[in-house]
Coordinates of C-alpha atoms and ligand atoms in Angstrom, one line a residue:
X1 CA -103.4 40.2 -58.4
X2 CA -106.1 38.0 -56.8
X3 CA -105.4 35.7 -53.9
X4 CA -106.2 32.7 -56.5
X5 CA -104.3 33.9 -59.2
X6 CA -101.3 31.8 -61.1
X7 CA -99.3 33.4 -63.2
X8 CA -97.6 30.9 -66.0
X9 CA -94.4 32.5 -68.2
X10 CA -92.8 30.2 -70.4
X11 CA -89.5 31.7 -71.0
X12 CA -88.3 28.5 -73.4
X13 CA -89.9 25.3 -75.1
X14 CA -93.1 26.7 -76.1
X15 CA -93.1 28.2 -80.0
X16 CA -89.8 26.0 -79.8
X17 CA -88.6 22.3 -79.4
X18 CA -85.8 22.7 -77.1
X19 CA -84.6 25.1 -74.3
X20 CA -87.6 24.2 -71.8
X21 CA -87.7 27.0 -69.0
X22 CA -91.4 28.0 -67.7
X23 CA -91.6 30.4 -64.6
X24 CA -94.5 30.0 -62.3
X25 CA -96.0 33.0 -60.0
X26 CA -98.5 33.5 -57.1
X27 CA -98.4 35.6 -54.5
X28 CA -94.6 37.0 -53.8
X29 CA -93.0 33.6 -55.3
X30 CA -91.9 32.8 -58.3
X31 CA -90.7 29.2 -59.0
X32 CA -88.7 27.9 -62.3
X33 CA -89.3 24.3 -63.7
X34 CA -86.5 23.0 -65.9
X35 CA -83.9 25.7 -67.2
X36 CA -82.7 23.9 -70.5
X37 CA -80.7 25.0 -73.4
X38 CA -81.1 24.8 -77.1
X39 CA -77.8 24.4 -79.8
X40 CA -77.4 27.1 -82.6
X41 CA -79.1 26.0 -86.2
X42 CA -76.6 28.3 -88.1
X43 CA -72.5 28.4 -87.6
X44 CA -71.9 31.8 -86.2
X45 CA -69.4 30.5 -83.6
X46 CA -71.7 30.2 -80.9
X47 CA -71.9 26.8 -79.1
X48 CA -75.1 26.8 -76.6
X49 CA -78.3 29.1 -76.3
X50 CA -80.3 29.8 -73.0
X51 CA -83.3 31.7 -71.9
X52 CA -83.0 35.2 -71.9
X53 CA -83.3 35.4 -67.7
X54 CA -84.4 39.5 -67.6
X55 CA -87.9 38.3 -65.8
X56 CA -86.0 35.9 -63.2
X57 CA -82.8 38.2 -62.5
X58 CA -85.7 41.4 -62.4
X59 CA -87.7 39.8 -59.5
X60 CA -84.9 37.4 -58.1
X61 CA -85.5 38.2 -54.6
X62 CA -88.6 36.4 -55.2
X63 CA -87.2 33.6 -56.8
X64 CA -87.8 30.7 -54.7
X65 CA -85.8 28.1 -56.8
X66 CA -85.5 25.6 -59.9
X67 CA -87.7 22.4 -60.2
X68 CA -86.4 19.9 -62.9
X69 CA -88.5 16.7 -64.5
X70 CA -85.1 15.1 -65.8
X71 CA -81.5 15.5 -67.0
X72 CA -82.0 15.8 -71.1
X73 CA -80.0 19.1 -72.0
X74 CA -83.1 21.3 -73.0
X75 CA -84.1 20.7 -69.5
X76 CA -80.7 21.3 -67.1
X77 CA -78.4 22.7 -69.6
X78 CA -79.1 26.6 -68.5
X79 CA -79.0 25.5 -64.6
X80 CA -74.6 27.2 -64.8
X81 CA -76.4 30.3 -66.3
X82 CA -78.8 31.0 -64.6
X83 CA -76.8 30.0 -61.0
X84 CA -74.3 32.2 -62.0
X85 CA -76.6 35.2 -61.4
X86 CA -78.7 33.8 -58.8
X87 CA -78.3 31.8 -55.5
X88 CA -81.4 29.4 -55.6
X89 CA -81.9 25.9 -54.7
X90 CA -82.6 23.1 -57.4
X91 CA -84.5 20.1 -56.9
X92 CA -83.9 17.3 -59.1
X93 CA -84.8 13.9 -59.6
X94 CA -81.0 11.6 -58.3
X95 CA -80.2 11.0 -62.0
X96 CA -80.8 14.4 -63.2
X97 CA -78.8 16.0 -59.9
X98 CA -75.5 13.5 -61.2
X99 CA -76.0 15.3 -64.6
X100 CA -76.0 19.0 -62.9
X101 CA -73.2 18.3 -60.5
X102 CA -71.4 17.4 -63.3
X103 CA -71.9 20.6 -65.0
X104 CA -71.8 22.8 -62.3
X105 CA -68.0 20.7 -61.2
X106 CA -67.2 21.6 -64.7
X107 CA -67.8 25.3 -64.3
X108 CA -66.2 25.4 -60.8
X109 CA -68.8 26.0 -58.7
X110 CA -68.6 24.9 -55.4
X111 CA -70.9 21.7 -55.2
X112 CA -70.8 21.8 -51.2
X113 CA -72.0 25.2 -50.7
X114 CA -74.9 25.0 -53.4
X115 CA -78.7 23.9 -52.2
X116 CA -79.1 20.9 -53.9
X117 CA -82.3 18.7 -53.2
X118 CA -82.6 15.2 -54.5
X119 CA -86.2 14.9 -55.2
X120 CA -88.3 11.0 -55.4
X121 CA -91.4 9.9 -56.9
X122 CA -94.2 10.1 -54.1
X123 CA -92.4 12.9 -52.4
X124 CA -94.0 15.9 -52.1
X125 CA -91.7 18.9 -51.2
X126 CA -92.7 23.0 -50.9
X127 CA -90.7 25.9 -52.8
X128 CA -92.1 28.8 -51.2
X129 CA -95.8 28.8 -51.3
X130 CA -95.8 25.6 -54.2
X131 CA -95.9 22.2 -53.2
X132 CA -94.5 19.3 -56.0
X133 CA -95.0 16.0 -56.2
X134 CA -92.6 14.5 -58.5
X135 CA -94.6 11.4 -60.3
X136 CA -93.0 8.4 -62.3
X137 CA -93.3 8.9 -66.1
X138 CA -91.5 6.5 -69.1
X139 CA -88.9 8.6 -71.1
X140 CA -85.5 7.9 -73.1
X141 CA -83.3 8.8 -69.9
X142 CA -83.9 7.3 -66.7
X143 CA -85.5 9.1 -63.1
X144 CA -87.8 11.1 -65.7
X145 CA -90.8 12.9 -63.6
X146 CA -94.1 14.6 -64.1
X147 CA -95.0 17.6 -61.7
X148 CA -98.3 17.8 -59.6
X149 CA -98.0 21.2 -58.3
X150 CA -100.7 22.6 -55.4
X151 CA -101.1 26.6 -56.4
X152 CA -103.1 29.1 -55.5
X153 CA -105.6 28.4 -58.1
X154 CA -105.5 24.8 -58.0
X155 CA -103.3 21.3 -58.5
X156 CA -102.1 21.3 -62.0
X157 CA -99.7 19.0 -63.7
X158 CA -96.6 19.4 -65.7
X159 CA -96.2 16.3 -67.9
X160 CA -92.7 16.8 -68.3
X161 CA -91.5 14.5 -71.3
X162 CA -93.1 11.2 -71.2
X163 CA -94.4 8.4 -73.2
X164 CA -96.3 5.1 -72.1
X165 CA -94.4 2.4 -72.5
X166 CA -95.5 -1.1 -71.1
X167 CA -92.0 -2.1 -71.2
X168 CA -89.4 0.3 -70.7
X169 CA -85.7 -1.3 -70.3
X170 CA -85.3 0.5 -66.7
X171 CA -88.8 -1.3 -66.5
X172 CA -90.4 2.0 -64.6
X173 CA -93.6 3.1 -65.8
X174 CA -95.3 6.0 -66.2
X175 CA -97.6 5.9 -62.9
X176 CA -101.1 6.2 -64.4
X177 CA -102.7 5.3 -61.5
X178 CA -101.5 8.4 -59.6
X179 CA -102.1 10.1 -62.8
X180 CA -105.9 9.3 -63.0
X181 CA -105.9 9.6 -59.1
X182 CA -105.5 13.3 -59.5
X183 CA -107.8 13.6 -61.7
X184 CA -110.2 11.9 -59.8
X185 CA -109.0 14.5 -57.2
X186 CA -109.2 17.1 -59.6
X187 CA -106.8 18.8 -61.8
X188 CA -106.9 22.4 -62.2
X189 CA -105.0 22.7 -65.6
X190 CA -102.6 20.4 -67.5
X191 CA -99.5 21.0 -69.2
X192 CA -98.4 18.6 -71.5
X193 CA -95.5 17.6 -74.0
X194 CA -96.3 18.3 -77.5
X195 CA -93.0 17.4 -79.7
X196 CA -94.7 14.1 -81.4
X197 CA -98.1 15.1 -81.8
X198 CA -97.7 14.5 -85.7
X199 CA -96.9 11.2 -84.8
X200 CA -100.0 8.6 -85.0
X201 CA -100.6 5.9 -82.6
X202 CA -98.4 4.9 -79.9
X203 CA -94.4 5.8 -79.9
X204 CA -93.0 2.2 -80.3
X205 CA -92.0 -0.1 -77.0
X206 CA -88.3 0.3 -76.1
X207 CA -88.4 -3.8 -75.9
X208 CA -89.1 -4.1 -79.7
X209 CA -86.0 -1.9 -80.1
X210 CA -84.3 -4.2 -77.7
X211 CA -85.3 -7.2 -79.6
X212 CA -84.3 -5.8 -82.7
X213 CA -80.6 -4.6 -81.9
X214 CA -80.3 -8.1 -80.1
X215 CA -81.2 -9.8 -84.0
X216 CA -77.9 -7.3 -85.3
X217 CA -75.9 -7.7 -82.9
X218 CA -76.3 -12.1 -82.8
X219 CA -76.2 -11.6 -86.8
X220 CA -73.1 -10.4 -87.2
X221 CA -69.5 -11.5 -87.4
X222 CA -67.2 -8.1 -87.4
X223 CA -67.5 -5.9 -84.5
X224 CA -70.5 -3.8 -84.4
X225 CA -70.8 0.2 -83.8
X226 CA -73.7 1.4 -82.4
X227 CA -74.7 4.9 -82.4
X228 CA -76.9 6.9 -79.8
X229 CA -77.8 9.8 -78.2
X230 CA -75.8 9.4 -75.6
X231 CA -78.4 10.4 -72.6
X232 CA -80.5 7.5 -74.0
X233 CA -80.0 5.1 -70.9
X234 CA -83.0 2.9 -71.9
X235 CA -80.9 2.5 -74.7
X236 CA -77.4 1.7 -72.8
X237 CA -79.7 -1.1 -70.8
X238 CA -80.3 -3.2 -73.4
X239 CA -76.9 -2.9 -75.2
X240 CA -75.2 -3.6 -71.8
X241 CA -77.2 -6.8 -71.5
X242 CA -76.9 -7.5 -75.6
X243 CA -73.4 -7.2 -75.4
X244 CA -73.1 -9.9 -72.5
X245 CA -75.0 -12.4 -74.1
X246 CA -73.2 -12.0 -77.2
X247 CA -70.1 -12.6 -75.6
X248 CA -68.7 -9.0 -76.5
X249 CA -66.7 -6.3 -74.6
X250 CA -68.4 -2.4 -75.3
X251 CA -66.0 0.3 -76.1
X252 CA -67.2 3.8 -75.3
X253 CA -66.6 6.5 -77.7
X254 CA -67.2 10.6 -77.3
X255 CA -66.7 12.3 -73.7
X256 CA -71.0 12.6 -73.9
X257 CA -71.6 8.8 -74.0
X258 CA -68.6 8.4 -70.9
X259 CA -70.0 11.0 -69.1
X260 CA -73.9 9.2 -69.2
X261 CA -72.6 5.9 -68.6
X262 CA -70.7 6.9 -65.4
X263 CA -73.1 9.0 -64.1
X264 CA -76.1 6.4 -64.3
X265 CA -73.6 4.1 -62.8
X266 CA -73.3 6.2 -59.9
X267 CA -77.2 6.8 -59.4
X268 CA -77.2 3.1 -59.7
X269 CA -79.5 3.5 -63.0
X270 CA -76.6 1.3 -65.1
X271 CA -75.3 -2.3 -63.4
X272 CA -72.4 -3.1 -65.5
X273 CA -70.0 -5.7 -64.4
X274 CA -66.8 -4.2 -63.9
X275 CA -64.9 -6.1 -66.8
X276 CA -68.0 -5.3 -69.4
X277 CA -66.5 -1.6 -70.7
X278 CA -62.6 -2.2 -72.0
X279 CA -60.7 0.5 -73.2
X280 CA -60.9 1.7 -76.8
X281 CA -56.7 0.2 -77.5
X282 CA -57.8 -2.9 -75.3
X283 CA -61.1 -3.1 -77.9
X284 CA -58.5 -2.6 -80.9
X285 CA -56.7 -5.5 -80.1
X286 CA -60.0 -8.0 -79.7
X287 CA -61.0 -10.5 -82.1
X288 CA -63.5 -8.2 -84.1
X289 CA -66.5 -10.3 -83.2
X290 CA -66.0 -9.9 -79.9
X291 CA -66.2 -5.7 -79.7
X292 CA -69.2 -3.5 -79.4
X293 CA -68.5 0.3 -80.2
X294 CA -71.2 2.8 -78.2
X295 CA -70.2 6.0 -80.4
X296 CA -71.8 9.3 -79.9
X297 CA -72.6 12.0 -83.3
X298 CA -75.9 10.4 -84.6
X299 CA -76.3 14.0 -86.1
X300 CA -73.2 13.9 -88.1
X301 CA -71.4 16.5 -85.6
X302 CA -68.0 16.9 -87.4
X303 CA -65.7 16.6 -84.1
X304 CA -67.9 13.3 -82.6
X305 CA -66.6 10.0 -82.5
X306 CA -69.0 8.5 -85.2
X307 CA -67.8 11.1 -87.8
X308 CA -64.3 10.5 -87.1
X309 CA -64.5 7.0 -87.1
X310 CA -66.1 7.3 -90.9
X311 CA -62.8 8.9 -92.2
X312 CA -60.6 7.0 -89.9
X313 CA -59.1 10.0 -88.2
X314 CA -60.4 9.0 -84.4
X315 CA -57.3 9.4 -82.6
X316 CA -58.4 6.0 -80.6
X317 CA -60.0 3.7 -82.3
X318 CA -60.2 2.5 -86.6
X319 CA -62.6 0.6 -87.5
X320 CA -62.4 -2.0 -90.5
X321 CA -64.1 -2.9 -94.1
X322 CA -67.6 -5.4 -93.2
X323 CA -67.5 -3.9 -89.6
X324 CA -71.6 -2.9 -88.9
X325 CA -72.2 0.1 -88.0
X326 CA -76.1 1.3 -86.5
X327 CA -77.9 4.1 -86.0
X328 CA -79.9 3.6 -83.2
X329 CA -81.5 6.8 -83.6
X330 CA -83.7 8.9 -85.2
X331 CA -82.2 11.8 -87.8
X332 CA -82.9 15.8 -86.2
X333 CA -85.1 17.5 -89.1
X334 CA -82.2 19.9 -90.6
X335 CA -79.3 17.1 -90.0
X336 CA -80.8 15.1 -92.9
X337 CA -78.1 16.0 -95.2
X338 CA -75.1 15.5 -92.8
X339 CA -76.1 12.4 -92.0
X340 CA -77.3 11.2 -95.5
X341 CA -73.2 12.2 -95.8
X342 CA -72.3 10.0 -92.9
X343 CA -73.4 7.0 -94.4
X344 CA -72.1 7.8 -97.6
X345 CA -68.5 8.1 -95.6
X346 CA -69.3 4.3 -93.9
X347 CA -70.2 2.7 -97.0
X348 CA -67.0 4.1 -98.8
X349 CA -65.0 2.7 -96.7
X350 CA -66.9 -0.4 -96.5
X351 CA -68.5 -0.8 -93.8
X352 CA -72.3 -1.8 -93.3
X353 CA -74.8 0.7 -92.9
X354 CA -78.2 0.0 -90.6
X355 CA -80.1 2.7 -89.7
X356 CA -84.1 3.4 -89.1
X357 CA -84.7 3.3 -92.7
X358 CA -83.6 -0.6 -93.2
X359 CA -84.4 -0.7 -90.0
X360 CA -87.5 0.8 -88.7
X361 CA -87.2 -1.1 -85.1
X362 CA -84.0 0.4 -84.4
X363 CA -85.2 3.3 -82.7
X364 CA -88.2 4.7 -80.6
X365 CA -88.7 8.1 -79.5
X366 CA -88.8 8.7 -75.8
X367 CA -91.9 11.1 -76.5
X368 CA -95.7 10.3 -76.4
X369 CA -97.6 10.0 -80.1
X370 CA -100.7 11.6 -80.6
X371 CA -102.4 8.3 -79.1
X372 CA -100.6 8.4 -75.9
X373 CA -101.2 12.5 -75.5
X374 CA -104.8 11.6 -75.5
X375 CA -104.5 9.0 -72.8
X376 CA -102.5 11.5 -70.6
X377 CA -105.8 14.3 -71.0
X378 CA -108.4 11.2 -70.3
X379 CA -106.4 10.1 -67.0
X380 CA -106.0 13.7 -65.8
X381 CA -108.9 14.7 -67.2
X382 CA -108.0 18.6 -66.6
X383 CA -110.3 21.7 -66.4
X384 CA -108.1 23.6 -68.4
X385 CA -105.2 23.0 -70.8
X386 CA -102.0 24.5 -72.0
X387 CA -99.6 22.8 -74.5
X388 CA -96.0 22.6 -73.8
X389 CA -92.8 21.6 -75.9
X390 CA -93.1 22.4 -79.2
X391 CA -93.6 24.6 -82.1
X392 CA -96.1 27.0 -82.7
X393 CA -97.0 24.1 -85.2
X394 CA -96.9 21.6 -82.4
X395 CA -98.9 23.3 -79.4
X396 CA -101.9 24.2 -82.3
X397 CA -102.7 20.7 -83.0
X398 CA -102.4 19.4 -79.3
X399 CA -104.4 22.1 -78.2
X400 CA -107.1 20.8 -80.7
X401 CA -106.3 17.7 -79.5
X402 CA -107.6 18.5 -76.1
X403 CA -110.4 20.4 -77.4
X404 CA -111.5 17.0 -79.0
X405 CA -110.7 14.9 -76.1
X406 CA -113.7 17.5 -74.2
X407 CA -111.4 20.0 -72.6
X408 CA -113.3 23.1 -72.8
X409 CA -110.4 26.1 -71.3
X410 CA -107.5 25.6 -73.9
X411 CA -105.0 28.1 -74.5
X412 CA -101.9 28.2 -77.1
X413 CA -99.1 30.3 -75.5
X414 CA -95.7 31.4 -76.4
X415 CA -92.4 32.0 -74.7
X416 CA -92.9 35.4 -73.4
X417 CA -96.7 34.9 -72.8
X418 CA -97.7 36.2 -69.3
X419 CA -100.1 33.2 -68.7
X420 CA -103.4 33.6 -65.6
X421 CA -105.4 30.9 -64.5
X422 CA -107.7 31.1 -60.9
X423 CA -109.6 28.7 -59.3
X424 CA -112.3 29.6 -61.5
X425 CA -110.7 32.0 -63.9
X426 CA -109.9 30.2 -67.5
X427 CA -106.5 30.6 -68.8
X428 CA -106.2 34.0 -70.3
X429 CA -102.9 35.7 -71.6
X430 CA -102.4 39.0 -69.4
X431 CA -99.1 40.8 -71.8
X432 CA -95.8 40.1 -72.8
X433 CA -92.4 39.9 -71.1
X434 CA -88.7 40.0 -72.2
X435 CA -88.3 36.3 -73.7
X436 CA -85.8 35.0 -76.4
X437 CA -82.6 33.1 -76.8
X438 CA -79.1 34.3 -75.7
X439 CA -76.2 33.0 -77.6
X440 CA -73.3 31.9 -76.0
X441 CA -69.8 30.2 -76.2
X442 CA -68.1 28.5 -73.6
X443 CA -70.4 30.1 -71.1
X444 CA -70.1 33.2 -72.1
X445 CA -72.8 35.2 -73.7
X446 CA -72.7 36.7 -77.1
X447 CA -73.8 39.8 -77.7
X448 CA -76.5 40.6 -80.3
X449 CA -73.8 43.2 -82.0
X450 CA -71.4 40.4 -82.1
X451 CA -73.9 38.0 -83.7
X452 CA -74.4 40.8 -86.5
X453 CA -71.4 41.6 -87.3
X454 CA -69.9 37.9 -87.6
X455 CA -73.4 37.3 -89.8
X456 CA -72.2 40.3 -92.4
X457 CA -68.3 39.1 -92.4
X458 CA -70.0 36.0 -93.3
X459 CA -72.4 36.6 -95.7
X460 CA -70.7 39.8 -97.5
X461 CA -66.4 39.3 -96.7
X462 CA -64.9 42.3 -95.4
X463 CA -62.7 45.4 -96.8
X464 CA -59.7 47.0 -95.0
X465 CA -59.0 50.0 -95.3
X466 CA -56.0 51.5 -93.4
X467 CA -54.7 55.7 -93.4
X468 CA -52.0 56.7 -92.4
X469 CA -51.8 60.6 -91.2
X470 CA -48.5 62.6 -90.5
X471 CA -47.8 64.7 -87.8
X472 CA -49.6 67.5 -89.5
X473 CA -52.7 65.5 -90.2
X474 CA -52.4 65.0 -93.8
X475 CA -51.8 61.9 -95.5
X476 CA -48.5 60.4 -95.4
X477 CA -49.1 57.8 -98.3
X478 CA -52.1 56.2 -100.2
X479 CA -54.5 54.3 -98.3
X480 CA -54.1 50.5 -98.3
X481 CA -56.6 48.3 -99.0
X482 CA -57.2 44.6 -98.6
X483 CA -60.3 41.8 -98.9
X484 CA -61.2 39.0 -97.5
X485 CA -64.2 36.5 -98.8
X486 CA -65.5 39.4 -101.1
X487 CA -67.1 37.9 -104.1
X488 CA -67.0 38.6 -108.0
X489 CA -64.4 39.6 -109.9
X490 CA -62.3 42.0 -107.5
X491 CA -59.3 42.4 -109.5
X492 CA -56.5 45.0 -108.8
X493 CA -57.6 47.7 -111.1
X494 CA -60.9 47.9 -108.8
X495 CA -58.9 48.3 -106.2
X496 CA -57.0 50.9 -106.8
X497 CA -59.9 52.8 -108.1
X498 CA -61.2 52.4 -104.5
X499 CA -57.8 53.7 -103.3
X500 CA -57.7 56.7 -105.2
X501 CA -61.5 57.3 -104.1
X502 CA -60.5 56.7 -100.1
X503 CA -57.2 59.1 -100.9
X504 CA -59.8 62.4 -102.3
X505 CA -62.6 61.3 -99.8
X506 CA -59.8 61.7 -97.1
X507 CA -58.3 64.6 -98.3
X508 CA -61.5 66.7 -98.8
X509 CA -62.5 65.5 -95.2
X510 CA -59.3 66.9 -93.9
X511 CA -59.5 70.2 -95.8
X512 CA -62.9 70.5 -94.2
X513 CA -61.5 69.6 -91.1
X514 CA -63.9 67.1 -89.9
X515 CA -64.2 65.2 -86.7
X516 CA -62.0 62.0 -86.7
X517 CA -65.0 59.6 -86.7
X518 CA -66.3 61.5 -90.0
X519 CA -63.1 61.1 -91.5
X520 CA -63.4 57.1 -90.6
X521 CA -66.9 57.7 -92.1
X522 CA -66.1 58.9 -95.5
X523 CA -63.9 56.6 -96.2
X524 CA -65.7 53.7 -95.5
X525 CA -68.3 55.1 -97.9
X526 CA -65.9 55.9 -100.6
X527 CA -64.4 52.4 -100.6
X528 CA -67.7 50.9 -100.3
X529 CA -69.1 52.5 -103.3
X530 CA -66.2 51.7 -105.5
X531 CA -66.5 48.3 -105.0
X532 CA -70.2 48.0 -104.8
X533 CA -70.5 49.9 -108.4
X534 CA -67.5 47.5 -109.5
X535 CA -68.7 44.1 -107.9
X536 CA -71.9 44.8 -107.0
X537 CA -70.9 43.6 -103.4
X538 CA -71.1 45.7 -100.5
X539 CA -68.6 44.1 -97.9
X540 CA -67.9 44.7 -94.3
X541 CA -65.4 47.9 -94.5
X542 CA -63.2 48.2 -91.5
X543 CA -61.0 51.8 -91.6
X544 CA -58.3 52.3 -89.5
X545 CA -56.2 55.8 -88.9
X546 CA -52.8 55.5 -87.6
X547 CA -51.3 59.0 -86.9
X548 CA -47.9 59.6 -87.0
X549 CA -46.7 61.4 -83.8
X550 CA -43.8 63.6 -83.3
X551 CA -41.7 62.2 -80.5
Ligands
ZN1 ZN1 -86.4 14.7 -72.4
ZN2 ZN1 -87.2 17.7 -73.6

């Protein structure tokens, strides 16, 4: 390795939106920035994904520690995981650090004993041989950060998530003039967020959305329900204020939207008066125009308060026919059909339905459009470029992007990607390490057997098959058979073909005197054939042997 060498491993977020986890390396260090976590697209019973860790947990005596730009899930949610197996410091911006206590309370760690470091804008700190400087960017959550980083082949920046919004509700902007003061400096490579590049123009201002919840909310005479992602503190800002000059008390729904609310209240990003938040059976008992519902499960998730107030099974609040109900959000591609649902449940038992399509004001996305992307590559003006967060989709078009804006050294990498850059070395991709996503539930990990197995119950239903052997090791009655989810038309004749076929399978195995798993085997095939011939299914077939013993 040369003494100028950098050595960039995305391990999340790039080939992907979601579960952002990059790994920087020079010398005998190795540094992480942001250790997120992504949510499962299919039901197999798994609740969170993380980073596969094998590169960190191989070399973690060299792991210096974890750098985060701010508290959205994809960026903190792996922190518990990855602590587990390692004892590093994290540095994190004051709101993201309330967010990670929280988690890392939850899963018992001990909060006194860990290395926490509260980071600030203008700040620079070291982690081993790096040293950050945490810079002010615009985003949906508050204390959001870029990364200057000084490295061995240079100072390159990590946009984090941003956007460039003249007026954001927390009123911090992103700070271009450091931005462009680096690259007047001179910025060694760039690394920036990719996940709206298809969007044109500039991401709308977060004060039009202001303005625009502020026309609902004046408008109407029933109580009013809106719903967010609840980490979206610009968000919380404005409805706090809405809701005090509309003369209305706000009930929080869903543990997510209680949990933001107190912990920007404690990092003093949320100023509510005391009296503002009443309790949701307080809120009940309120004149109607004098209530507004935050509610978390904009994507339709079937245990969040939004679903549950559609069908009127929240355990803590109903809702009544003409109350207004808002989406202050956009729709997750995938969710459109859930959510398309979770109208449909509103307006049947009706209530008014605004979302971004009557609405196009009611949201903005906290990431840069294709316009603002550009801006970011004209103030750093960067010798090289790498694009982050996003699909492979995604990083392809902001890497031509950057090529257009006059960036000669771009590179499209993907998690996995051992990434080199030198002071005068272009970005070049130098093999392959362990990368991809590890299921979990409740913290624990699945394992890839697991996940198969639970996919073919699924997808094919499963056959029992259950022998029963006597003390001499023959059969002491006919196998027993059972199904479960097996499709087509298994009717009882099929199955006691398949018995009778188990029954001669198991006795030939026995006269031949086979090995018990062989025995096991041989029936399984024997049932499964049956059934496959019969049904032209070929479900999951579990055999068990229960042998009698003399006593
Ligand atoms: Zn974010
Ligand atoms: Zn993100």
């Amino acid at each position: 390795m040369n003494a100028d060498e950098l050595r960039l491993i995305p391990l999340g977020g790039l080939g992907e939106i979601g579960m952002n986890c990059l790994a920087l390396e020079q010398g005998q260090d190795i540094v992480v920035i942001d250790c997120g976590v992504t949510f499962p697209s299919v039901d197999n019973g798994s609740d969170i994904l993380h980073p596969r860790f094998d590169y960190l947990l191989e070399r973690r005596d060299r792991v210096r520690g974890i750098v985060i730009t701010h508290g959205h899930e994809d960026h903190i949610g792996a922190i518990p995981y990855l602590l587990d197996e390692i004892d590093v410091p994290v540095w994190a911006p004051a709101h993201a650090m309330g967010l990670i206590k929280l988690r890392l309370g939850e899963w018992q760690f001990d909060l006194d004993a860990l290395p926490l470091k509260t980071t600030h804008v203008g700040q620079t700190f070291r982690v081993g041989s790096f040293e950050f400087e945490p810079i002010r960017v615009t985003h949906s959550i508050a204390d959001a950060t870029a990364l200057a980083i000084k490295t061995a082949a240079g100072t390159i920046v990590h946009t984090g998530d941003f956007k460039l919004d003249d007026h954001p509700a927390d009123g911090e902007l992103t700070d271009e003039a450091r931005l462009r003061e680096l690259g007047d400096e001179g910025v060694r490579l760039l690394l920036s967020d990719s996940t709206n590049v298809d969007a044109r123009g500039t991401a709308a201002s977060e004060r039009e959305v202001g303005d625009e919840l502020a026309q609902i909310v004046e408008g109407a005479e029933t109580r009013v329900i809106i719903g967010i992602f609840a980490s979206n503190v610009q968000r919380l800002l404005h409805l706090g204020d809405i809701a005090m000059r509309t003369g209305r008390r706000i009930v929080l729904l869903g543990r997510s939207v209680m949990n933001h609310v107190r912990v920007a209240t404690s990092v003093g990003r949320l100023r509510w008066p005391s009296d503002l938040v009443v309790a949701p059976d307080v809120g009940q008992q309120m004149p109607r125009r004098e209530v507004m519902v935050i509610a978390s499960g904009t994507q339709a998730e079937t245990q969040a308060a939004l679903a549950r107030l559609s069908t009127g099974e929240h355990p803590r609040f109903k809702l009544d026919e003409g109350d207004l109900v808002v989406f202050s959000s956009r729709t997750i591609p995938g969710n459109d059909r859930a959510v398309y649902d979770l109208y449909g449940a509103f307006l049947r038992a009706g209530m008014q339905v605004v979302s971004r399509a009557t609405h196009p004001r009611v949201h903005a996305s906290g990431h840069a459009h294709r316009d603002e992307q550009l801006r970011m590559i004209e103030l750093v003006r960067p010798r090289s470029f790498l694009p982050v967060h996003g699909t492979l989709h995604h990083l392809h078009r902001h890497a031509e992007l950057a090529r257009d804006a006059g960036v000669d050294d771009v590179l499209i990498a993907e998690n996995g990607d051992v990434v080199t850059i030198g002071t005068d070395r272009a970005l070049a991709k130098n093999g392959r390490v362990p990368s991809g996503r590890v299921y979990t539930l409740d913290g624990t990990a699945i394992s890839d057997e697991v996940l198969r197995e639970r996919t073919q119950l699924g997808r094919k239903g499963v056959l029992t098959v259950a022998i029963a052997l006597d003390d001499r090791g023959a059969l002491a009655s006919a196998p027993a058979l059972a199904c479960y989810g097996v499709v087509g038309p298994l009717e009882r004749d099929v199955l006691v073909r398949a018995e009778r076929a188990v029954e001669h399978a198991v006795d030939v195995a026995l006269k031949d005197r086979v090995r018990p798993e062989e025995l096991v085997e041989a029936a399984r095939l024997a049932a499964r054939r049956v059934i496959d011939a019969h049904t032209g299914q070929k479900p999951y077939v579990l055999v068990s042997v229960l042998r009698e013993d003399r006593r």
